[in-house]
CSV table of C-alpha atoms and ligand atoms in Angstrom, one decimal:
chain,number,residue,atom,x,y,z
A,622,MET,CA,15.8,-5.2,18.6
A,623,ASN,CA,18.7,-3.6,18.9
A,624,GLN,CA,18.9,-2.2,23.0
A,625,ILE,CA,15.4,-1.0,23.1
A,626,SER,CA,12.8,-2.3,25.5
A,627,LEU,CA,9.2,-2.4,23.9
A,628,ASN,CA,7.8,-2.5,27.3
A,629,GLU,CA,9.3,0.7,27.4
A,630,VAL,CA,8.4,2.3,25.0
A,631,LEU,CA,4.8,0.8,26.1
A,632,LYS,CA,5.2,2.9,29.5
A,633,GLN,CA,5.4,5.8,27.5
A,634,PHE,CA,1.5,4.9,26.5
A,635,ASP,CA,0.4,4.0,29.5
A,636,ILE,CA,0.3,0.5,28.4
A,637,TYR,CA,1.6,-2.5,30.6
A,638,LEU,CA,1.6,-5.8,28.4
A,639,ASN,CA,3.7,-7.4,26.3
A,640,ALA,CA,4.4,-7.2,22.7
A,641,ALA,CA,5.3,-9.7,20.1
A,642,SER,CA,6.1,-9.1,16.1
A,643,TYR,CA,3.1,-9.5,14.0
A,644,GLY,CA,2.2,-9.3,10.3
A,645,ASN,CA,3.5,-9.2,6.9
A,646,GLY,CA,4.4,-5.5,6.1
A,647,HIS,CA,7.2,-4.8,3.9
A,648,ILE,CA,8.2,-1.4,5.5
A,649,ASN,CA,7.8,-0.7,9.5
A,650,ASP,CA,8.2,-3.2,12.3
A,651,THR,CA,4.8,-4.3,13.8
A,652,TYR,CA,4.0,-5.4,17.0
A,653,CYS,CA,0.8,-7.2,18.7
A,654,VAL,CA,0.0,-6.4,22.3
A,655,ASP,CA,-1.4,-8.7,24.2
A,656,GLY,CA,-5.2,-9.0,24.6
A,657,PRO,CA,-4.4,-8.6,21.7
A,658,GLN,CA,-5.3,-4.9,22.4
A,659,TYR,CA,-2.7,-2.8,20.5
A,660,ILE,CA,-0.6,-2.8,17.4
A,661,LEU,CA,2.7,-1.1,18.6
A,662,GLN,CA,4.5,-0.2,15.4
A,663,ARG,CA,8.4,1.3,14.8
A,664,ILE,CA,7.8,3.8,12.0
A,665,ASN,CA,10.4,3.5,9.2
A,666,THR,CA,12.1,6.6,9.3
A,667,SER,CA,14.3,6.0,6.8
A,668,ILE,CA,11.5,5.7,4.4
A,669,PHE,CA,9.1,8.2,6.1
A,670,HIS,CA,11.5,10.9,7.3
A,671,ASN,CA,8.9,13.6,9.2
A,672,PRO,CA,6.7,11.5,11.8
A,673,ASP,CA,5.0,14.9,12.6
A,674,GLU,CA,3.6,15.2,9.0
A,675,LEU,CA,2.9,11.5,8.8
A,676,MET,CA,1.3,11.2,11.8
A,677,SER,CA,-0.6,14.6,11.1
A,678,ASN,CA,-1.8,13.2,8.1
A,679,ILE,CA,-3.2,9.8,9.8
A,680,GLU,CA,-5.0,11.7,12.4
A,681,ASN,CA,-6.4,14.1,10.3
A,682,VAL,CA,-7.8,11.6,8.1
A,683,THR,CA,-9.1,9.5,10.9
A,684,SER,CA,-10.7,12.1,13.1
A,685,PHE,CA,-12.3,12.9,9.5
A,686,LEU,CA,-13.5,9.2,9.1
A,687,ARG,CA,-14.8,8.9,12.4
A,688,LYS,CA,-17.2,11.8,12.2
A,689,LYS,CA,-18.6,10.0,9.1
A,690,ILE,CA,-18.6,6.7,10.8
A,691,ILE,CA,-20.8,8.0,13.4
A,692,ALA,CA,-23.1,10.0,11.7
A,693,ALA,CA,-23.6,7.0,9.5
A,694,GLY,CA,-24.1,4.8,12.9
A,695,GLY,CA,-21.3,2.8,12.4
A,696,ASN,CA,-18.4,1.7,15.2
A,697,PRO,CA,-15.6,4.4,14.6
A,698,ASP,CA,-13.3,2.1,16.7
A,699,ARG,CA,-13.7,-1.0,14.6
A,700,GLU,CA,-14.0,1.0,11.0
A,701,THR,CA,-10.7,3.0,11.0
A,702,LEU,CA,-7.7,3.2,13.2
A,703,THR,CA,-7.6,5.3,16.2
A,704,VAL,CA,-4.3,6.5,17.6
A,705,ILE,CA,-3.3,6.1,21.1
A,706,ARG,CA,-1.5,9.2,22.7
A,707,THR,CA,1.4,9.2,24.5
A,708,ASN,CA,1.5,10.1,28.7
A,709,ASP,CA,2.6,13.7,27.1
A,710,GLY,CA,-0.3,13.8,24.9
A,711,GLU,CA,1.8,13.1,21.6
A,712,ASN,CA,0.8,11.3,18.7
A,713,TYR,CA,4.0,9.3,18.7
A,714,TYR,CA,7.0,8.5,20.6
A,715,LYS,CA,10.8,9.6,19.4
A,716,ILE,CA,13.9,7.9,21.2
A,717,ASP,CA,15.9,8.9,18.3
A,718,ASP,CA,15.9,9.3,14.8
A,719,ARG,CA,15.7,5.6,14.2
A,720,ASN,CA,13.3,4.5,16.9
A,721,VAL,CA,9.9,6.4,16.6
A,722,PHE,CA,6.9,4.3,17.4
A,723,ARG,CA,2.8,4.9,17.5
A,724,VAL,CA,0.2,2.8,19.1
A,725,TYR,CA,-3.1,1.8,17.7
A,726,LYS,CA,-5.9,-0.1,19.1
A,727,PHE,CA,-6.3,-3.7,17.9
A,728,ILE,CA,-9.4,-3.9,15.8
A,729,SER,CA,-10.5,-7.7,17.0
A,730,HIS,CA,-12.3,-10.4,15.5
A,731,THR,CA,-10.8,-9.6,11.8
A,732,LYS,CA,-8.4,-11.4,9.4
A,733,THR,CA,-5.9,-10.1,6.9
A,734,ILE,CA,-5.7,-11.8,3.7
A,735,GLU,CA,-2.6,-12.5,2.1
A,736,ASN,CA,-2.8,-15.0,-0.8
A,737,ASP,CA,-5.7,-17.2,-0.5
A,738,LYS,CA,-8.5,-14.4,-1.8
A,739,THR,CA,-11.9,-15.8,-3.1
A,740,LEU,CA,-13.8,-13.9,-5.3
A,741,ASP,CA,-16.2,-12.4,-2.3
A,742,ASP,CA,-13.3,-11.4,-0.9
A,743,LEU,CA,-12.3,-9.1,-3.7
A,744,TYR,CA,-15.5,-7.9,-4.1
A,745,GLN,CA,-15.2,-6.8,-0.5
A,746,ALA,CA,-12.0,-5.2,-1.0
A,747,GLY,CA,-13.1,-3.3,-3.7
A,748,LYS,CA,-16.0,-2.3,-1.9
A,749,GLY,CA,-13.7,-1.4,1.7
A,750,PHE,CA,-11.4,0.7,-0.6
A,751,GLY,CA,-14.2,2.6,-2.5
A,752,ASN,CA,-16.0,3.3,0.4
A,753,PHE,CA,-12.9,4.4,2.4
A,754,GLN,CA,-11.9,7.1,-1.2
A,755,LYS,CA,-15.6,7.6,-1.4
A,756,LEU,CA,-15.9,8.9,2.7
A,757,LEU,CA,-12.6,10.9,1.8
A,758,ASP,CA,-14.2,12.7,-1.4
A,759,ASP,CA,-15.0,16.0,0.8
A,760,PHE,CA,-11.7,15.9,3.0
A,761,PRO,CA,-9.6,18.8,2.0
A,762,VAL,CA,-7.2,17.4,0.1
A,763,GLU,CA,-4.5,20.3,0.4
A,764,MET,CA,-4.3,19.4,4.1
A,765,LEU,CA,-2.1,16.4,3.4
A,766,TYR,CA,1.2,16.3,3.8
A,767,GLU,CA,3.8,14.3,0.8
A,768,THR,CA,5.0,11.7,3.3
A,769,ILE,CA,6.9,10.0,0.6
A,770,LYS,CA,7.9,12.7,-2.5
A,771,ASP,CA,6.6,11.3,-6.0
A,772,PHE,CA,5.7,8.1,-4.7
A,773,HIS,CA,3.5,7.3,-7.6
A,774,HIS,CA,5.3,9.3,-10.6
A,775,THR,CA,6.0,6.4,-12.5
A,776,PRO,CA,8.7,7.8,-14.9
A,777,LYS,CA,10.3,9.7,-12.0
A,778,ARG,CA,10.6,5.6,-10.6
A,779,VAL,CA,12.0,4.9,-14.2
A,780,GLU,CA,14.7,7.4,-13.9
A,781,ALA,CA,15.4,5.7,-10.4
A,782,LEU,CA,15.9,2.5,-11.9
A,783,LYS,CA,18.3,4.0,-14.9
A,784,GLU,CA,20.1,5.6,-11.9
A,785,ALA,CA,20.4,2.4,-10.5
A,786,ILE,CA,21.7,0.5,-13.1
A,787,ARG,CA,24.4,3.1,-13.9
A,788,GLU,CA,25.5,3.5,-10.3
A,789,ASN,CA,25.2,-0.9,-9.7
A,790,LYS,CA,26.0,-0.4,-6.3
A,791,ALA,CA,25.5,-4.2,-5.7
A,792,GLY,CA,27.2,-5.2,-8.6
A,793,ARG,CA,24.1,-7.0,-9.5
A,794,ALA,CA,23.3,-5.2,-13.2
A,795,ASP,CA,24.7,-8.1,-15.4
A,796,SER,CA,22.7,-10.4,-14.1
A,797,VAL,CA,19.6,-8.7,-14.6
A,798,LYS,CA,19.8,-8.3,-18.3
A,799,GLU,CA,16.5,-9.5,-19.3
A,800,GLU,CA,14.7,-8.1,-16.5
A,801,ILE,CA,16.4,-4.2,-17.2
A,802,THR,CA,15.3,-5.0,-20.9
A,803,PHE,CA,12.1,-5.5,-20.0
A,804,ALA,CA,11.6,-2.4,-17.4
A,805,LEU,CA,13.1,-0.1,-20.2
A,806,GLU,CA,11.2,-1.4,-23.5
A,807,ASN,CA,7.8,-0.9,-21.5
A,808,ALA,CA,8.6,2.4,-20.4
A,809,SER,CA,6.6,4.1,-22.9
A,810,TRP,CA,3.5,4.3,-21.5
A,811,ALA,CA,4.6,4.9,-17.8
A,812,ASP,CA,3.6,8.7,-18.1
A,813,THR,CA,0.2,8.5,-18.8
A,814,VAL,CA,-1.5,8.9,-15.4
A,815,ILE,CA,1.1,11.5,-14.8
A,816,LYS,CA,0.3,13.2,-18.0
A,817,GLY,CA,-3.6,13.2,-17.3
A,818,ILE,CA,-2.9,14.8,-13.8
A,819,GLU,CA,-0.7,17.4,-15.1
A,820,ASN,CA,-3.1,18.4,-17.9
A,821,GLY,CA,-6.0,18.2,-15.5
A,822,GLU,CA,-7.7,15.5,-17.1
A,823,ILE,CA,-7.4,13.3,-14.3
A,824,PRO,CA,-8.9,14.7,-11.1
A,825,VAL,CA,-6.5,14.9,-7.8
A,826,ARG,CA,-7.9,13.2,-4.6
A,827,VAL,CA,-7.3,11.8,-1.4
A,828,THR,CA,-6.0,8.5,-2.1
A,829,HIS,CA,-4.2,5.6,-0.1
A,830,ASN,CA,-1.3,5.0,-2.3
A,831,ASP,CA,-0.6,1.4,-1.0
A,832,THR,CA,-3.9,-0.6,-1.5
A,833,LYS,CA,-2.7,-3.9,-1.1
A,834,ILE,CA,-5.0,-6.5,-0.1
A,835,ASN,CA,-3.2,-7.1,3.2
A,836,ASN,CA,-3.8,-3.4,4.2
A,837,ILE,CA,-7.8,-4.1,4.9
A,838,LEU,CA,-9.1,-6.0,7.8
A,839,PHE,CA,-12.0,-8.4,7.0
A,840,ASP,CA,-14.5,-9.2,9.6
A,841,GLN,CA,-13.6,-12.7,10.8
A,842,VAL,CA,-17.5,-14.2,10.6
A,843,THR,CA,-18.8,-11.7,7.9
A,844,GLY,CA,-16.1,-11.8,5.5
A,845,GLU,CA,-17.0,-8.1,5.0
A,846,ALA,CA,-14.5,-5.0,4.5
A,847,VAL,CA,-14.0,-3.5,8.2
A,848,CYS,CA,-11.3,-1.2,8.4
A,849,VAL,CA,-8.5,-0.1,5.8
A,850,ILE,CA,-5.0,0.5,7.6
A,851,ASP,CA,-1.4,1.4,6.6
A,852,LEU,CA,-2.5,4.9,6.4
A,853,ASP,CA,0.9,6.0,6.1
A,854,THR,CA,1.1,6.9,2.2
A,855,VAL,CA,-2.5,8.6,2.2
A,856,MET,CA,-1.6,11.7,0.6
A,857,PRO,CA,-3.3,13.8,-2.8
A,858,GLY,CA,-3.1,11.3,-5.7
A,859,SER,CA,-5.2,9.6,-8.3
A,860,MET,CA,-8.0,7.1,-7.6
A,861,LEU,CA,-5.9,5.3,-10.3
A,862,TYR,CA,-3.1,4.3,-8.4
A,863,ASP,CA,-5.6,2.8,-5.8
A,864,PHE,CA,-7.4,0.9,-8.2
A,865,GLY,CA,-4.6,-0.4,-10.0
A,866,ASP,CA,-2.2,-1.2,-6.8
A,867,ALA,CA,-5.0,-3.3,-5.2
A,868,LEU,CA,-5.4,-5.5,-8.1
A,869,ARG,CA,-1.7,-5.9,-8.7
A,870,MET,CA,-2.0,-8.2,-5.6
A,871,GLY,CA,-5.4,-9.2,-5.6
A,872,GLY,CA,-5.7,-10.1,-9.2
A,873,SER,CA,-2.6,-12.2,-9.3
A,874,THR,CA,-3.2,-16.1,-9.1
A,875,ALA,CA,0.0,-16.6,-6.8
A,876,ALA,CA,2.2,-14.3,-4.4
A,877,GLU,CA,3.7,-11.3,-5.3
A,878,ASP,CA,7.3,-13.4,-4.5
A,879,GLU,CA,6.1,-16.8,-6.4
A,880,THR,CA,9.3,-18.3,-8.2
A,881,ASP,CA,7.6,-20.3,-10.4
A,882,LEU,CA,5.9,-18.1,-12.9
A,883,ASP,CA,3.8,-20.6,-14.4
A,884,LYS,CA,1.8,-20.3,-11.7
A,885,VAL,CA,1.4,-16.4,-12.1
A,886,TRP,CA,-1.3,-15.0,-14.0
A,887,PHE,CA,-3.7,-12.1,-14.3
A,888,ASP,CA,-7.3,-13.4,-13.1
A,889,VAL,CA,-9.9,-11.6,-15.3
A,890,ALA,CA,-12.5,-12.9,-12.6
A,891,ALA,CA,-10.6,-11.2,-9.5
A,892,TYR,CA,-11.0,-8.0,-11.7
A,893,GLU,CA,-14.5,-8.3,-12.2
A,894,HIS,CA,-15.6,-8.9,-8.6
A,895,PHE,CA,-13.1,-6.0,-7.4
A,896,ALA,CA,-14.3,-3.8,-9.7
A,897,LYS,CA,-18.1,-4.5,-9.1
A,898,GLY,CA,-17.1,-3.7,-5.4
A,899,TYR,CA,-15.0,-0.8,-6.1
A,900,LEU,CA,-17.9,0.8,-8.5
A,901,SER,CA,-20.7,0.1,-6.1
A,902,GLU,CA,-19.5,2.7,-3.9
A,903,MET,CA,-17.6,5.2,-6.5
A,904,LYS,CA,-19.2,5.0,-9.9
A,905,ASP,CA,-21.2,8.2,-9.5
A,906,TYR,CA,-17.7,9.8,-8.7
A,907,LEU,CA,-15.6,8.9,-11.4
A,908,THR,CA,-14.9,10.8,-14.6
A,909,PRO,CA,-15.0,9.3,-17.8
A,910,ALA,CA,-11.0,9.4,-17.9
A,911,GLU,CA,-10.7,7.5,-14.8
A,912,LEU,CA,-13.2,5.0,-16.0
A,913,LYS,CA,-11.2,4.4,-19.4
A,914,LEU,CA,-7.8,4.1,-17.6
A,915,LEU,CA,-9.2,1.5,-14.9
A,916,PRO,CA,-7.6,-1.5,-16.6
A,917,PHE,CA,-4.5,0.0,-17.7
A,918,SER,CA,-4.1,1.3,-14.3
A,919,VAL,CA,-3.7,-2.1,-13.0
A,920,LYS,CA,-0.7,-2.8,-15.9
A,921,LEU,CA,0.7,0.6,-14.7
A,922,LEU,CA,1.1,0.2,-11.1
A,923,THR,CA,2.3,-3.9,-11.6
A,924,TYR,CA,5.0,-2.2,-13.7
A,925,GLU,CA,5.8,0.4,-11.6
A,926,CYS,CA,5.9,-2.0,-8.4
A,927,GLY,CA,8.3,-4.5,-10.5
A,928,ILE,CA,10.6,-1.8,-11.3
A,929,ARG,CA,11.0,-0.8,-8.0
A,930,PHE,CA,11.5,-4.1,-6.7
A,931,LEU,CA,14.3,-4.5,-9.4
A,932,THR,CA,15.7,-1.3,-8.6
A,933,ASP,CA,16.3,-1.8,-4.8
A,934,TYR,CA,17.9,-5.3,-5.9
A,935,LEU,CA,20.4,-3.3,-8.2
A,936,ASN,CA,20.5,-1.1,-5.2
A,937,GLY,CA,21.6,-3.7,-2.4
A,938,ASP,CA,18.0,-4.2,-0.9
A,939,THR,CA,18.0,-1.1,1.0
A,940,TYR,CA,14.2,-0.3,0.7
A,941,PHE,CA,12.0,-3.6,1.1
A,942,LYS,CA,12.5,-5.9,3.9
A,943,ILE,CA,13.4,-9.0,2.1
A,944,HIS,CA,13.3,-12.6,3.5
A,945,ARG,CA,16.0,-14.6,1.6
A,946,GLU,CA,18.8,-14.0,-0.9
A,947,HIS,CA,17.7,-12.7,-4.5
A,948,HIS,CA,13.9,-11.8,-2.8
A,949,ASN,CA,13.6,-8.5,-4.8
A,950,LEU,CA,14.8,-10.0,-8.0
A,951,ASP,CA,11.9,-12.9,-7.4
A,952,ARG,CA,9.4,-10.2,-7.0
A,953,ALA,CA,10.3,-8.1,-10.1
A,954,ARG,CA,10.0,-11.2,-12.5
A,955,ASN,CA,7.1,-12.1,-11.0
A,956,GLN,CA,5.8,-8.8,-11.6
A,957,PHE,CA,6.9,-8.5,-14.7
A,958,LYS,CA,5.3,-11.4,-15.7
A,959,LEU,CA,2.1,-10.4,-14.5
A,960,VAL,CA,2.9,-7.2,-16.8
A,961,ALA,CA,2.7,-9.1,-19.8
A,962,ASP,CA,-0.3,-11.0,-18.9
A,963,ILE,CA,-2.4,-8.1,-18.1
A,964,ALA,CA,-1.6,-6.4,-21.6
A,965,LYS,CA,-2.8,-9.6,-23.6
A,966,LYS,CA,-6.0,-8.7,-21.3
A,967,GLU,CA,-6.4,-4.8,-21.3
A,968,GLN,CA,-9.3,-5.3,-23.7
A,969,GLU,CA,-11.2,-7.8,-21.8
A,970,LEU,CA,-11.1,-5.8,-18.8
A,971,ALA,CA,-11.8,-2.9,-20.2
A,972,ASP,CA,-15.2,-4.8,-21.9
A,973,ILE,CA,-16.2,-5.9,-18.4
A,974,VAL,CA,-15.8,-2.1,-16.9
A,975,LYS,CA,-18.5,-1.2,-19.9
B,564,LIG,P1,3.3,-2.2,6.8
B,564,LIG,O1,3.8,-0.7,6.5
B,564,LIG,O2,5.2,-2.7,7.2
B,564,LIG,O3,2.7,-2.6,6.2
B,564,LIG,P2,1.1,-2.2,8.4
B,564,LIG,O4,0.1,-0.9,9.1
B,564,LIG,O5,0.4,-2.7,7.1
B,564,LIG,O6,2.2,-2.1,8.2
B,564,LIG,O7,0.5,-3.4,9.3
B,564,LIG,C1,1.2,-4.9,9.1
B,564,LIG,C2,0.1,-5.6,9.8
B,564,LIG,O8,-0.1,-5.6,10.7
B,564,LIG,C3,-1.1,-5.9,8.9
B,564,LIG,O9,-0.9,-6.2,7.4
B,564,LIG,C4,-2.1,-6.3,9.6
B,564,LIG,O10,-2.4,-7.5,9.6
B,564,LIG,C5,-1.8,-5.9,11.2
B,564,LIG,N1,-2.4,-4.7,11.3
B,564,LIG,C6,-2.0,-3.3,11.5
B,564,LIG,N2,-3.0,-2.5,12.4
B,564,LIG,C7,-3.9,-3.2,12.8
B,564,LIG,C8,-4.9,-2.9,13.7
B,564,LIG,N3,-5.1,-1.9,14.0
B,564,LIG,N4,-5.6,-3.9,13.8
B,564,LIG,C9,-5.3,-5.3,13.6
B,564,LIG,N5,-4.3,-5.8,13.0
B,564,LIG,C10,-3.5,-4.7,12.4
B,565,LIG,C1,5.0,-1.7,0.7
B,565,LIG,O1,4.2,-1.3,3.4
B,565,LIG,P1,3.1,-1.9,2.7
B,565,LIG,O2,4.3,-3.7,3.1
B,565,LIG,O3,2.2,-2.5,2.6
B,565,LIG,C2,5.2,-0.6,0.0
B,565,LIG,C3,4.2,-0.4,-1.3
B,565,LIG,C4,4.4,-1.5,-2.5
B,565,LIG,C5,4.2,-3.0,-1.5
B,565,LIG,C6,4.7,-4.1,-2.5
B,565,LIG,C7,5.4,2.5,1.6
B,565,LIG,O4,3.7,-2.0,0.9
B,565,LIG,O5,4.5,1.1,-2.2
B,565,LIG,O6,3.5,-1.6,-3.3
B,565,LIG,O7,5.4,-2.9,-0.1
B,565,LIG,N1,4.8,0.5,0.9
B,565,LIG,C8,5.8,1.7,0.9
B,565,LIG,O8,4.3,-5.3,-1.7
B,565,LIG,O9,6.6,1.7,-0.2
B,566,LIG,MG1,0.8,-2.9,5.5
């Protein structure tokens, strides 16, 4: 990685071990430090502009969780992230604006699930994300900074897509007319959750906002959800974002970037298992408006992610990490296929919640 020595960075945290690339995140650069003992991350500062606010959110949320986990007789080093401080007592180390690093304790004897998930994994994921939200129910939401402004403001995501079409920076707009038409034809329901929040029907809660299934660690032996990770986007929001986003990936029969769209379907049984796990933790906290919108939230968050991928493709792939040409377009097509399938199954999903 450009002139920066990871060993030099780790020294700032009083760590004298080697590190190697790790994980499948789309945003930060993640390294596993020998042992494995630590996770070292270079924070993506072109996305997260204010590391002070970002790390303040993470420290406040994890220390709040830590107390609750201890009170419940759990293991706080395993059930939440632990931020390691630098020799100067800071929660991150900055070399320059593009090289900002943090270190967490590595949570061992766990696994992440990318695509091969069982129904029991989905139940556990639902329980894990539900428990995370439940534990944070009395966290003072006004303390949290908005680390990415309007992150799940779907109508603004539609506006960003329209701007990308107008600007056509990468000269790709003509080649994706079909995808653009799908995105714009479906924009009519994009404001449902935002409107509900604005008119007070949907409560603002502490939400994770990036609940894909690889953002939760599972116990290697029991398969139980151990720890919710990737806390960069913990912000005030709606639980519908977390529920919908988790099933966007967890409910698909294929990977997010599968190009054979005949393999991409929404799995109703996956929904049922995730919802069972989630509601086992959260059912007493949810309002009727939230419960009613659970199936819709999956369609909304899948649509939103699809238009984000398409926007990034039109902008020349500047946001999400890509690993091949047209990767963002493949992801967008995949998400839109899923949206169409979820739309057909919405009533079936609603019956399950009932
Ligand atoms: P990104 O924001 O780029 O998605 P994540 O914070 O999700 O980065 O980390 C990427 C991957 O690194 C995770 O999917 C997980 O496999 C692994 N990981 C992150 N934090 C830890 C941790 N504290 N212990 C063990 N593994 C971790
Ligand atoms: C990113 O960071 P990661 O890989 O867990 C993105 C999510 C998208 C997801 C799509 C901060 O998640 O919003 O849903 O990719 N995170 C950010 O896979 O934009
Ligand atoms: Mg992640």
